[in-house]
Amino acid sequence: MLIRVAVITPEDFAPLITECAEEFTNILYTTYYYGNPMECDQLMEQIQDCDVLLFAGPLPYYFAMRTSGQRKLPAVYIPSDEYTLTLNLGHILLNREEGLKSLSVDIPKLAYLQQAVEEWQLDASGWCVRDYSQIIDGVGTNFDPEALIHFHRENVESGRANLVLTSVDYVHTQLRDAGIPCVNLIVPKKSIREALVKAAHFGQLMISENAQIAVGLAAINPVDGDLGTSTKPDAGIMLQQMLLELGKETDASIQQLGLDQFIIYGTRGSIEQMTGDFTHMPAMGNMEQLFNVTISMGFGFGMTAKEAEANARIGLFHARKQPESSSAFLVTNEKEVIGPLDVNPRAFHLKSDNRDILHVAEQTGLSVATITKLTSFINLRRDNRFTATDLAEYLQFSRRSAERMLKKLMDKGFVETVGEEQPYQQGRPRAVYRINF
């Protein structure tokens, strides 16, 4: 099985990755170069026809994830970890006359350097160190390449350091050109090979997933009352023509189940292509305006056609719960519901083996699906404080329904009020809640 890998790297680091990649006969790689890692989100727009992304380090991975995350592509990066730092400290000790007494260092995570220093049993009390841990842990110091350049330059010019060790290619280039004694982090071949093995493994999983059986269901819904006898056949004919064209483009089979419902047979890869990696429902032209209808679509994946069709019916059920507009939902073989399919689709699980979620569901009488929606809501916000209105908008509930849900959770101690907000000068203030599970 040939795995197509897109390698995102600085140009001067590419030969080392190429040398290691040539050892793997099952990898076909294409290289994309960047100068500043903060520009990698733009570079992602150029990448086509690949199974997995391989980044030269955690920085390009971090800045590209906004785009690659939407495309649902698996991605790995070559780490700048304690093993890498241990190798680099040894290299400086043996090859640089400045030695290790006065270093100015930038690293993704401080703990990596602490472990390397412990391995070498070094005295690092005179070192100037700055990390950018947010890219690894999601919290901590932000990454600012210009601030790092200023940090290192000031340390060397003031005499606090006589050598810079940087983990950022862009910073190394700028300091080197300015005549600052600087060493770029050496990446061991072992780390590159391990990242390539991981990329190949993820690529194989991706290809296997894309071959998974997929079923789609499309149905016509009247907007106002029943469709007229002449309108319904016309809408059905037009929908069938659109689906047949879509089937030709994605190698999927289309069959008519009734006057207003169709079934689509394909693979996971064909549905991903049809929905733009789950970012939009297939285009239905101007059927809504022509026939005063909406289109509901449900897609399902499974190990068998029966399982995929059952999941598609669940997706169609959720799509039909939004009668005011056309929508599509997708249900995976792991019972994850994704939708409505748009630029920012929501996701929740219909089942869970998470004991905390099961405990909350059992204590409150709420469904597992509802509790997983709630946890997805908090994870998406990265802020465990919200109002009933915030929750209602996310869940597409009425505010009253969201308040009833919150009351059940509060009665069992899973939610508490932590304050109030008053977005308008008049009217009652809104309670601000926090989840405790």
Coordinates of C-alpha atoms in Angstrom, one line a residue:
M1 CA 0.0 0.0 0.0
L2 CA 1.5 3.3 -1.1
I3 CA 1.1 6.1 1.4
R4 CA 1.1 9.7 0.0
V5 CA 2.8 12.0 2.5
A6 CA 2.9 15.8 2.3
V7 CA 6.1 17.0 4.0
I8 CA 5.9 20.6 5.4
T9 CA 9.4 21.8 6.1
P10 CA 12.0 24.6 5.8
E11 CA 14.0 24.2 2.6
D12 CA 17.4 23.6 4.3
F13 CA 15.9 20.8 6.5
A14 CA 14.3 19.0 3.6
P15 CA 17.4 17.0 2.5
L16 CA 17.6 15.2 5.9
I17 CA 13.9 14.3 5.8
T18 CA 14.3 13.1 2.1
E19 CA 17.3 10.9 3.1
C20 CA 15.3 9.2 5.8
A21 CA 12.1 8.9 3.7
E22 CA 14.0 7.1 0.9
E23 CA 14.5 4.2 3.3
F24 CA 10.7 3.6 3.2
T25 CA 9.5 2.0 0.0
N26 CA 5.8 2.4 0.8
I27 CA 6.0 6.3 1.1
L28 CA 5.5 8.7 -1.8
Y29 CA 6.2 12.1 -0.5
T30 CA 5.8 15.7 -1.8
T31 CA 7.6 18.6 -0.2
Y32 CA 6.2 22.0 0.6
Y33 CA 8.5 24.7 1.9
Y34 CA 7.9 27.5 4.4
G35 CA 10.1 30.4 5.7
N36 CA 8.2 31.4 8.8
P37 CA 6.2 28.7 10.6
M38 CA 3.4 31.2 11.3
E39 CA 2.6 31.2 7.5
C40 CA 1.9 27.4 7.4
D41 CA -1.9 27.9 7.4
Q42 CA -1.6 29.6 4.0
L43 CA 0.7 26.8 2.7
M44 CA -1.9 24.2 3.5
E45 CA -4.1 25.6 0.6
Q46 CA -1.5 24.3 -1.9
I47 CA -1.5 20.7 -0.6
Q48 CA -3.4 18.2 -2.8
D49 CA -3.8 14.4 -3.0
C50 CA -2.2 13.2 0.2
D51 CA -3.1 10.7 2.9
V52 CA -1.2 12.2 5.8
L53 CA 0.7 15.4 6.7
L54 CA 4.2 15.3 8.1
F55 CA 5.5 18.6 9.7
A56 CA 9.2 19.4 10.4
G57 CA 8.4 20.3 14.0
P58 CA 5.6 21.3 16.4
L59 CA 5.5 24.9 15.3
P60 CA 4.4 24.4 11.7
Y61 CA 2.0 21.7 12.9
Y62 CA 0.5 24.1 15.4
F63 CA -0.1 27.0 12.9
A64 CA -1.3 24.7 10.1
M65 CA -3.9 22.9 12.2
R66 CA -6.6 25.5 11.7
T67 CA -6.7 24.4 8.0
S68 CA -5.7 20.7 8.2
G69 CA -8.1 20.1 11.0
Q70 CA -11.0 21.1 8.8
R71 CA -9.7 18.8 6.1
K72 CA -9.8 15.8 8.5
L73 CA -6.3 14.7 7.4
P74 CA -4.1 12.9 9.9
A75 CA -1.0 14.8 10.8
V76 CA 2.2 14.1 12.7
Y77 CA 5.3 16.2 13.5
I78 CA 8.9 15.6 14.2
P79 CA 9.3 16.4 17.9
S80 CA 11.8 18.8 19.6
D81 CA 11.8 16.8 22.8
E82 CA 14.2 15.9 25.6
Y83 CA 15.9 13.3 23.4
T84 CA 16.7 16.0 20.8
L85 CA 17.9 18.5 23.5
T86 CA 20.2 15.9 25.1
L87 CA 21.8 15.3 21.7
N88 CA 22.2 19.0 21.1
L89 CA 23.8 19.8 24.5
G90 CA 26.3 17.0 23.8
H91 CA 27.1 18.4 20.4
I92 CA 27.7 21.9 21.8
L93 CA 29.9 20.6 24.6
L94 CA 32.1 18.7 22.1
N95 CA 32.1 21.1 19.1
R96 CA 31.6 24.7 20.3
E97 CA 34.3 26.6 22.1
E98 CA 31.7 28.7 23.9
G99 CA 30.7 25.5 25.8
L100 CA 27.5 25.3 28.0
K101 CA 28.2 27.8 30.7
S102 CA 26.2 30.7 29.3
L103 CA 23.4 29.7 26.9
S104 CA 20.4 31.5 25.6
V105 CA 17.8 28.9 24.8
D106 CA 14.3 28.7 23.3
I107 CA 12.3 25.5 23.4
P108 CA 8.7 24.4 23.0
K109 CA 8.4 23.1 26.6
L110 CA 10.6 23.9 29.6
A111 CA 10.3 20.3 31.0
Y112 CA 12.2 19.0 27.9
L113 CA 15.2 21.1 28.8
Q114 CA 15.0 20.2 32.5
Q115 CA 15.1 16.5 31.7
A116 CA 18.0 16.9 29.3
V117 CA 20.0 18.9 31.9
E118 CA 19.3 16.2 34.4
E119 CA 20.6 13.5 32.1
W120 CA 23.9 15.5 31.6
Q121 CA 24.0 16.5 35.3
L122 CA 24.6 20.1 34.2
D123 CA 24.5 23.4 36.1
A124 CA 22.0 25.5 34.1
S125 CA 21.6 28.3 36.7
G126 CA 23.4 30.8 34.4
W127 CA 21.3 30.0 31.3
C128 CA 18.6 32.3 29.8
V129 CA 15.6 30.2 28.8
R130 CA 12.3 31.0 27.2
D131 CA 9.7 28.5 26.1
Y132 CA 6.5 28.7 24.0
S133 CA 4.5 26.0 25.7
Q134 CA 1.1 27.0 24.4
I135 CA 1.7 25.2 21.2
I136 CA 2.3 21.9 23.1
D137 CA -0.1 22.2 26.1
G138 CA -2.6 24.7 24.9
V139 CA -1.7 27.0 27.8
G140 CA 1.3 29.0 28.8
T141 CA 3.6 31.2 26.8
N142 CA 2.5 32.3 23.3
F143 CA 4.9 31.9 20.4
D144 CA 6.3 35.2 19.1
P145 CA 9.3 34.8 16.8
E146 CA 10.2 38.5 16.9
A147 CA 10.1 38.4 20.7
L148 CA 12.5 35.4 20.7
I149 CA 14.9 37.2 18.4
H150 CA 14.9 40.2 20.7
F151 CA 15.3 37.9 23.7
H152 CA 18.4 36.2 22.3
R153 CA 20.0 39.3 20.9
E154 CA 19.6 41.2 24.2
N155 CA 21.1 38.2 26.1
V156 CA 24.2 38.0 23.9
E157 CA 24.7 41.8 23.6
S158 CA 24.4 42.3 27.4
G159 CA 26.9 39.5 28.1
R160 CA 24.4 37.2 29.9
A161 CA 24.9 34.6 27.2
N162 CA 27.7 33.8 24.7
L163 CA 25.8 31.3 22.5
V164 CA 22.2 30.9 21.3
L165 CA 20.5 27.5 21.0
T166 CA 17.2 28.0 19.1
S167 CA 14.5 25.5 18.0
V168 CA 13.1 27.8 15.4
D169 CA 14.6 27.9 11.9
Y170 CA 13.3 31.4 11.2
V171 CA 14.9 32.7 14.5
H172 CA 18.2 31.0 13.6
T173 CA 18.3 32.6 10.2
Q174 CA 17.6 36.1 11.5
L175 CA 20.2 35.8 14.3
R176 CA 22.9 34.2 12.0
D177 CA 22.4 37.0 9.5
A178 CA 22.8 39.6 12.3
G179 CA 26.1 38.0 13.4
I180 CA 24.8 36.5 16.6
P181 CA 26.6 33.3 17.6
C182 CA 23.8 30.8 17.2
V183 CA 23.2 27.1 16.9
N184 CA 20.0 25.7 15.3
L185 CA 18.5 22.6 17.0
I186 CA 19.9 19.4 15.4
V187 CA 17.1 16.9 14.8
P188 CA 18.3 13.3 15.2
K189 CA 17.6 10.9 12.4
K190 CA 16.0 8.5 14.9
S191 CA 13.2 11.1 15.5
I192 CA 12.6 11.6 11.8
R193 CA 12.4 7.9 11.1
E194 CA 9.9 7.4 14.0
A195 CA 7.8 10.3 12.7
L196 CA 7.8 8.7 9.2
V197 CA 6.8 5.3 10.7
K198 CA 3.9 7.1 12.5
A199 CA 2.9 8.9 9.4
A200 CA 2.8 5.7 7.3
H201 CA 0.7 4.0 10.0
F202 CA -1.8 6.9 10.1
G203 CA -1.9 6.9 6.3
Q204 CA -2.7 3.2 6.2
L205 CA -5.6 3.8 8.7
M206 CA -6.8 6.7 6.6
I207 CA -6.9 4.6 3.4
S208 CA -8.7 1.8 5.3
E209 CA -11.2 4.3 6.6
N210 CA -11.8 5.7 3.2
A211 CA -12.7 2.3 1.9
Q212 CA -15.3 1.9 4.7
I213 CA -18.9 1.3 3.5
A214 CA -21.0 4.5 3.4
V215 CA -24.7 5.0 2.8
G216 CA -26.5 8.3 2.3
L217 CA -30.3 9.1 2.5
A218 CA -31.8 12.2 0.9
A219 CA -35.4 13.2 1.4
I220 CA -37.6 16.1 0.3
N221 CA -39.6 18.0 2.9
P222 CA -42.4 20.5 2.2
V223 CA -42.0 23.9 3.8
D224 CA -45.7 24.7 4.2
G225 CA -48.0 21.8 4.4
D226 CA -48.1 19.0 1.8
L227 CA -46.6 19.4 -1.6
G228 CA -49.0 19.7 -4.5
T229 CA -49.5 16.7 -6.8
S230 CA -47.6 18.4 -9.6
T231 CA -44.8 19.9 -7.5
K232 CA -43.8 16.7 -5.7
P233 CA -42.8 14.7 -8.9
D234 CA -40.9 17.7 -10.3
A235 CA -38.9 18.2 -7.1
G236 CA -38.2 14.4 -7.0
I237 CA -37.0 14.4 -10.6
M238 CA -34.7 17.4 -10.1
L239 CA -33.2 15.9 -6.9
Q240 CA -32.6 12.6 -8.6
Q241 CA -30.8 14.4 -11.5
M242 CA -28.6 16.3 -9.0
L243 CA -27.8 13.1 -7.0
L244 CA -26.9 11.2 -10.2
E245 CA -24.5 13.9 -11.2
L246 CA -23.0 13.9 -7.8
G247 CA -22.7 10.1 -7.9
K248 CA -20.7 10.3 -11.2
E249 CA -18.3 12.7 -9.6
T250 CA -17.7 10.6 -6.5
D251 CA -18.1 7.1 -7.9
A252 CA -21.3 6.5 -5.8
S253 CA -24.5 4.6 -6.7
I254 CA -27.9 6.3 -6.5
Q255 CA -31.2 4.5 -6.1
Q256 CA -34.7 5.9 -5.7
L257 CA -36.7 4.6 -2.7
G258 CA -39.9 6.5 -3.3
L259 CA -41.2 9.6 -4.9
D260 CA -39.3 11.9 -2.4
Q261 CA -36.5 9.8 -1.0
F262 CA -33.2 8.4 -2.4
I263 CA -30.4 6.2 -1.2
I264 CA -26.7 6.7 -2.0
Y265 CA -24.2 3.8 -1.8
G266 CA -20.5 4.5 -1.7
T267 CA -17.4 4.6 0.4
R268 CA -16.3 6.9 3.2
G269 CA -13.9 8.5 0.8
S270 CA -16.7 9.2 -1.7
I271 CA -18.8 10.9 1.1
E272 CA -15.9 12.9 2.2
Q273 CA -15.4 14.1 -1.3
M274 CA -19.2 14.8 -1.6
T275 CA -19.2 16.9 1.6
G276 CA -15.8 18.6 1.3
D277 CA -14.4 16.6 4.2
F278 CA -17.6 17.0 6.2
T279 CA -17.6 20.9 5.9
H280 CA -20.8 21.3 3.8
M281 CA -23.8 19.4 2.6
P282 CA -23.9 18.6 -1.1
A283 CA -25.1 21.5 -3.3
M284 CA -28.8 21.2 -4.0
G285 CA -29.1 24.1 -6.5
N286 CA -32.1 26.3 -6.1
M287 CA -34.7 23.6 -5.2
E288 CA -35.8 25.4 -2.1
Q289 CA -36.9 28.4 -4.1
L290 CA -38.3 26.5 -7.1
F291 CA -40.4 24.0 -5.2
N292 CA -40.8 25.5 -1.7
V293 CA -39.1 22.5 -0.1
T294 CA -36.0 21.7 2.0
I295 CA -33.7 18.7 1.6
S296 CA -32.7 16.6 4.5
M297 CA -29.7 14.3 4.2
G298 CA -28.2 11.6 6.5
F299 CA -24.9 9.8 5.9
G300 CA -23.7 6.8 7.7
F301 CA -20.5 4.7 7.9
G302 CA -20.2 1.1 8.9
M303 CA -18.4 -2.2 8.6
T304 CA -21.4 -3.6 6.8
A305 CA -24.0 -2.0 4.5
K306 CA -26.7 -2.7 7.1
E307 CA -24.8 -0.9 9.8
A308 CA -24.0 2.1 7.4
E309 CA -27.7 2.4 6.4
A310 CA -28.9 2.3 10.1
N311 CA -26.4 5.1 10.9
A312 CA -27.6 7.0 7.8
R313 CA -31.2 6.8 9.1
I314 CA -30.0 8.3 12.4
G315 CA -28.4 11.1 10.5
L316 CA -31.5 11.7 8.5
F317 CA -33.6 11.8 11.7
H318 CA -31.3 14.6 13.1
A319 CA -31.4 16.5 9.7
R320 CA -35.3 16.4 9.7
K321 CA -35.3 18.0 13.2
Q322 CA -34.3 21.2 11.4
P323 CA -37.4 21.8 9.2
E324 CA -36.7 25.5 8.4
S325 CA -33.7 24.8 6.2
S326 CA -31.9 22.1 4.2
S327 CA -29.3 20.2 6.3
A328 CA -27.2 17.1 6.5
F329 CA -25.9 15.0 9.4
L330 CA -23.3 12.2 9.4
V331 CA -23.0 9.3 11.8
T332 CA -19.8 7.3 12.0
N333 CA -19.5 3.6 12.8
E334 CA -18.4 4.7 16.3
K335 CA -21.8 6.4 16.7
E336 CA -20.4 9.9 16.6
V337 CA -22.9 12.3 15.1
I338 CA -21.4 15.2 13.1
G339 CA -23.6 18.1 11.9
P340 CA -25.2 20.0 10.6
L341 CA -22.5 19.8 7.9
D342 CA -21.1 23.2 7.5
V343 CA -17.8 25.1 8.1
N344 CA -18.0 24.4 11.8
P345 CA -20.0 21.2 12.3
R346 CA -20.8 20.1 15.9
A347 CA -20.1 16.5 17.0
F348 CA -21.4 14.3 19.8
H349 CA -21.6 10.6 20.6
L350 CA -24.7 8.6 20.9
K351 CA -22.9 6.1 23.1
S352 CA -20.0 6.4 25.5
D353 CA -17.8 4.2 27.7
N354 CA -16.6 7.2 29.7
R355 CA -17.5 6.5 33.3
D356 CA -17.9 10.2 34.2
I357 CA -20.4 10.8 31.3
L358 CA -22.3 7.6 32.1
H359 CA -22.5 8.6 35.8
V360 CA -23.8 12.1 35.0
A361 CA -26.4 10.6 32.6
E362 CA -27.5 8.1 35.2
Q363 CA -27.8 10.7 38.0
T364 CA -29.6 13.3 36.0
G365 CA -31.8 11.2 33.7
L366 CA -30.3 13.0 30.7
S367 CA -29.2 11.0 27.7
V368 CA -25.6 10.1 27.0
A369 CA -25.9 12.0 23.8
T370 CA -27.0 15.1 25.6
I371 CA -24.1 14.9 28.1
T372 CA -21.5 14.4 25.3
K373 CA -23.0 17.4 23.5
L374 CA -22.5 19.4 26.6
T375 CA -18.8 18.3 27.0
S376 CA -18.2 19.1 23.3
F377 CA -19.7 22.6 23.9
I378 CA -17.2 23.2 26.7
N379 CA -14.2 21.8 24.8
L380 CA -15.1 24.0 21.8
R381 CA -15.3 27.1 23.9
R382 CA -12.1 26.5 25.9
D383 CA -14.0 28.3 28.7
N384 CA -16.0 26.6 31.4
R385 CA -18.3 29.6 31.9
F386 CA -21.4 30.1 29.9
T387 CA -25.0 31.3 30.0
A388 CA -28.2 29.4 29.2
T389 CA -28.4 31.4 26.0
D390 CA -24.9 30.3 24.9
L391 CA -25.9 26.7 25.5
A392 CA -29.2 27.0 23.8
E393 CA -27.6 28.5 20.6
Y394 CA -25.1 25.7 20.5
L395 CA -27.6 22.9 21.0
Q396 CA -30.2 24.6 18.9
F397 CA -32.7 24.4 21.8
S398 CA -34.9 27.0 23.2
R399 CA -33.5 29.0 26.1
R400 CA -36.2 27.4 28.3
S401 CA -35.1 23.9 27.3
A402 CA -31.5 24.7 28.1
E403 CA -32.5 26.1 31.5
R404 CA -34.5 22.9 32.3
M405 CA -31.4 20.9 31.4
L406 CA -29.2 23.0 33.6
K407 CA -31.6 22.8 36.5
K408 CA -31.3 19.0 36.4
L409 CA -27.6 19.2 36.4
M410 CA -27.5 21.8 39.2
D411 CA -29.9 19.6 41.4
K412 CA -27.2 16.9 41.3
G413 CA -24.2 19.3 41.8
F414 CA -22.8 18.9 38.3
V415 CA -23.4 22.6 37.4
E416 CA -23.1 25.7 39.6
T417 CA -23.8 29.4 39.1
V418 CA -20.6 31.5 39.3
G419 CA -21.8 35.0 38.4
E420 CA -24.1 37.1 36.3
E421 CA -23.9 39.1 33.1
Q422 CA -26.1 41.9 31.9
P423 CA -25.5 42.4 28.2
Y424 CA -28.2 45.2 28.0
Q425 CA -28.9 48.1 30.2
Q426 CA -32.5 47.0 30.8
G427 CA -33.8 43.6 31.6
R428 CA -32.9 40.8 34.0
P429 CA -29.2 39.8 34.3
R430 CA -28.3 36.3 33.0
A431 CA -26.8 33.7 35.2
V432 CA -23.3 32.5 34.3
Y433 CA -22.8 28.7 34.9
R434 CA -19.8 26.4 35.3
I435 CA -19.7 22.6 34.8
N436 CA -18.2 20.5 37.6
F437 CA -17.6 17.2 35.8

